Amino acid sequence: MYLTLDRRRLVLGGSLGLGALMLAPGAVFAQQAAAGFTHAVASGEPGPDSMLLWTRYVASAGDEIRLDAEIALDPEFAKVVSAGAVRTGAWRDWTAKITLDGLKPGTVYWYRFIAPDGSRSPVGRTKTLPEGNAARFGLAVFSCSNLPMGWFNAYGHAAERSDLDLWMHVGDYIYEYGPASYHGPVIAGRTLEPDREILAIVDYRQRYACYRADPDLQRLHQNAPMVAFWDDHESANDSWEGGAQNHQPATEGDWNPRRAAAMQVYREWMPVSDEPWKAYPIGSLATLYRTESRLLARTRQADIGAALKAADPDAALTAFRDGAWQDPSATMLGSTQESWLAHCLKANARSTAWQLVGMGTIIGRTLMPKDAPNWLKPDASARVIAEFRDNVRAARHGLPMWMDRWDGYPAARSRLLHAAQQADADLVMLSGDSHNAWAFSLVEDGRPAGVEFAGHSVTSGGLEGSFAADPRMVAQGFIETNPELAWADTSRRGYMMIEITPQRVTGEWLFMQTIKDRTAALADTHRMHVDHGRRSFSA
């Protein structure tokens, strides 16, 4: 167990008490069902002179409450520099968000909410974005946090760091599954609420309340601002505009109400604005982009299944590769967002050194190695063996492992990378979703187009769940099969730290020692960097 009990941590954890911090999230959720401040505080949508603040306060009577918010230069609030008021109520699950202005760039602030009865929320710490010639900026990237699968040790480790200015969560902040979907072991005490797959607005609200009761996630939100956006599990697995792999209309009803519920609750419970996408200026260092690639305009994933089941699979795969897979109408972002991002890259590449694009899914090309079926566990099922063999067969035709990622949308991928090249941008993609760690030197039309730091999961299991082979051999097999892939780790959990300077962006993958017990111990790290103007990883 780890818990640093310095003065600042005691301020941040004061509302729950040390006893509550030791409880499992489900127990804390039950304890916090009463009135008052229930889920601490959070901040997000940072600017050089503004910040969005979040909390949740349940009134003991009535259906509406007014909360006052304060931002100060000190945790004792002797120097309050901005304040405002916001209303909340049952109609938005008692969550409250307010944006306060009048702040100074690159400055650490402390904030809190005050209820009508005088009670106060825990104190949060936040930091505005810099202006001008910033020398350095630290950014941590998280994805894929499946609560029953392990402790959020990555959050706890990052929350203790003093060298990070901003968190970025690139999706799968929660999972929609119920207990029946977990076929492997789950962690004792990591109890889901509700104990079923979530479908309706009340279900999504209860699931967020359960996740946000986790003490390490609360500490993360209290210690720095977050830029966050959804991927698929905030709604349902492999979602797109018109449906999802994990949504069956025959038994679960129309997709649109479920999609609307998922979007509404995300915006209630997360420190985010309602803008679907946004750019954040980090002085002259970089522009950071928040994107949306799931629910608003993504087209249905191409279906390779029919080709694999055809009488002549190789002929069918060739036809699929040259036809449906290449369809230019397939899109991840939609034409409006594609145009917005292309124009932003062109404009901002002149004024900021780096263009950092956050994305839910990986853009690097990834084919299944031919030896992958030989790496499987001896007790692998016939279905799993068939899936890996199908992926190897598809790879022989140049087709990717997962149609749900950017390389399942090759025309859209080309448009994005072409836009970066035409803008003469130093492009850095920051992505998640795969649960494993990857570094890609991206290529378009035979020319470098940028790099991708693809992060591993906080707790969700990756390829190691299928393989018995040495993870180092697995990683090497992927590298040899995929020319864009510079490095990989297919076996461990954690998060990424991205350090930005005018001359270089350095990525560090941090691997937690375990997620089975609550500990901040690291097992290992790996660092890579890209130099300005190079647009591929240095050896």
CSV table of N, CA, C and O in Angstrom, one decimal, residues 7 112 171 198 200 270 292 294 318 417 429 439 443 513 522:
chain,number,residue,atom,x,y,z
A,7,ARG,N,1.4,17.5,3.6
A,7,ARG,CA,0.3,18.4,3.8
A,7,ARG,C,-0.6,18.5,2.6
A,7,ARG,O,-1.8,18.6,2.8
A,112,ARG,N,-11.7,25.1,-5.2
A,112,ARG,CA,-12.6,24.4,-4.4
A,112,ARG,C,-14.0,24.9,-4.7
A,112,ARG,O,-14.2,25.9,-5.4
A,171,GLY,N,-9.2,7.5,-24.0
A,171,GLY,CA,-10.4,6.7,-24.1
A,171,GLY,C,-10.4,5.4,-23.3
A,171,GLY,O,-9.4,5.0,-22.8
A,198,ILE,N,-24.2,-2.0,-19.0
A,198,ILE,CA,-24.9,-0.8,-18.9
A,198,ILE,C,-25.5,-0.4,-20.2
A,198,ILE,O,-24.9,-0.5,-21.3
A,200,ALA,N,-28.8,2.0,-20.2
A,200,ALA,CA,-29.6,3.2,-20.0
A,200,ALA,C,-28.8,4.3,-19.3
A,200,ALA,O,-27.8,4.0,-18.7
A,270,MET,N,-17.3,14.0,-16.6
A,270,MET,CA,-16.0,14.3,-17.0
A,270,MET,C,-15.7,15.8,-17.0
A,270,MET,O,-16.6,16.6,-17.4
A,292,GLU,N,-12.5,13.4,-32.0
A,292,GLU,CA,-13.6,12.5,-31.8
A,292,GLU,C,-13.7,11.6,-32.9
A,292,GLU,O,-13.9,12.0,-34.1
A,294,ARG,N,-15.5,8.2,-32.8
A,294,ARG,CA,-16.3,7.1,-32.5
A,294,ARG,C,-17.8,7.2,-32.8
A,294,ARG,O,-18.3,6.4,-33.5
A,318,THR,N,-8.2,-10.6,-51.8
A,318,THR,CA,-7.7,-9.7,-52.8
A,318,THR,C,-8.8,-8.7,-53.2
A,318,THR,O,-8.5,-7.5,-53.3
A,417,LEU,N,-2.5,11.9,-42.9
A,417,LEU,CA,-1.1,12.0,-43.0
A,417,LEU,C,-0.7,12.9,-44.1
A,417,LEU,O,0.3,13.7,-44.0
A,429,MET,N,1.5,11.6,-33.0
A,429,MET,CA,0.2,11.0,-32.7
A,429,MET,C,0.3,10.4,-31.3
A,429,MET,O,1.3,9.7,-31.0
A,439,ALA,N,5.6,1.9,-30.8
A,439,ALA,CA,6.2,3.2,-31.3
A,439,ALA,C,6.3,3.0,-32.9
A,439,ALA,O,6.9,2.1,-33.4
A,443,VAL,N,4.7,6.6,-42.2
A,443,VAL,CA,5.1,6.9,-43.6
A,443,VAL,C,3.8,7.0,-44.5
A,443,VAL,O,2.9,6.2,-44.4
A,513,GLN,N,4.7,-2.7,-11.8
A,513,GLN,CA,5.2,-4.0,-11.3
A,513,GLN,C,4.0,-5.0,-11.3
A,513,GLN,O,4.2,-6.2,-11.6
A,522,LEU,N,7.3,0.4,-9.9
A,522,LEU,CA,7.5,0.2,-11.3
A,522,LEU,C,8.4,-1.0,-11.6
A,522,LEU,O,9.3,-1.3,-10.8
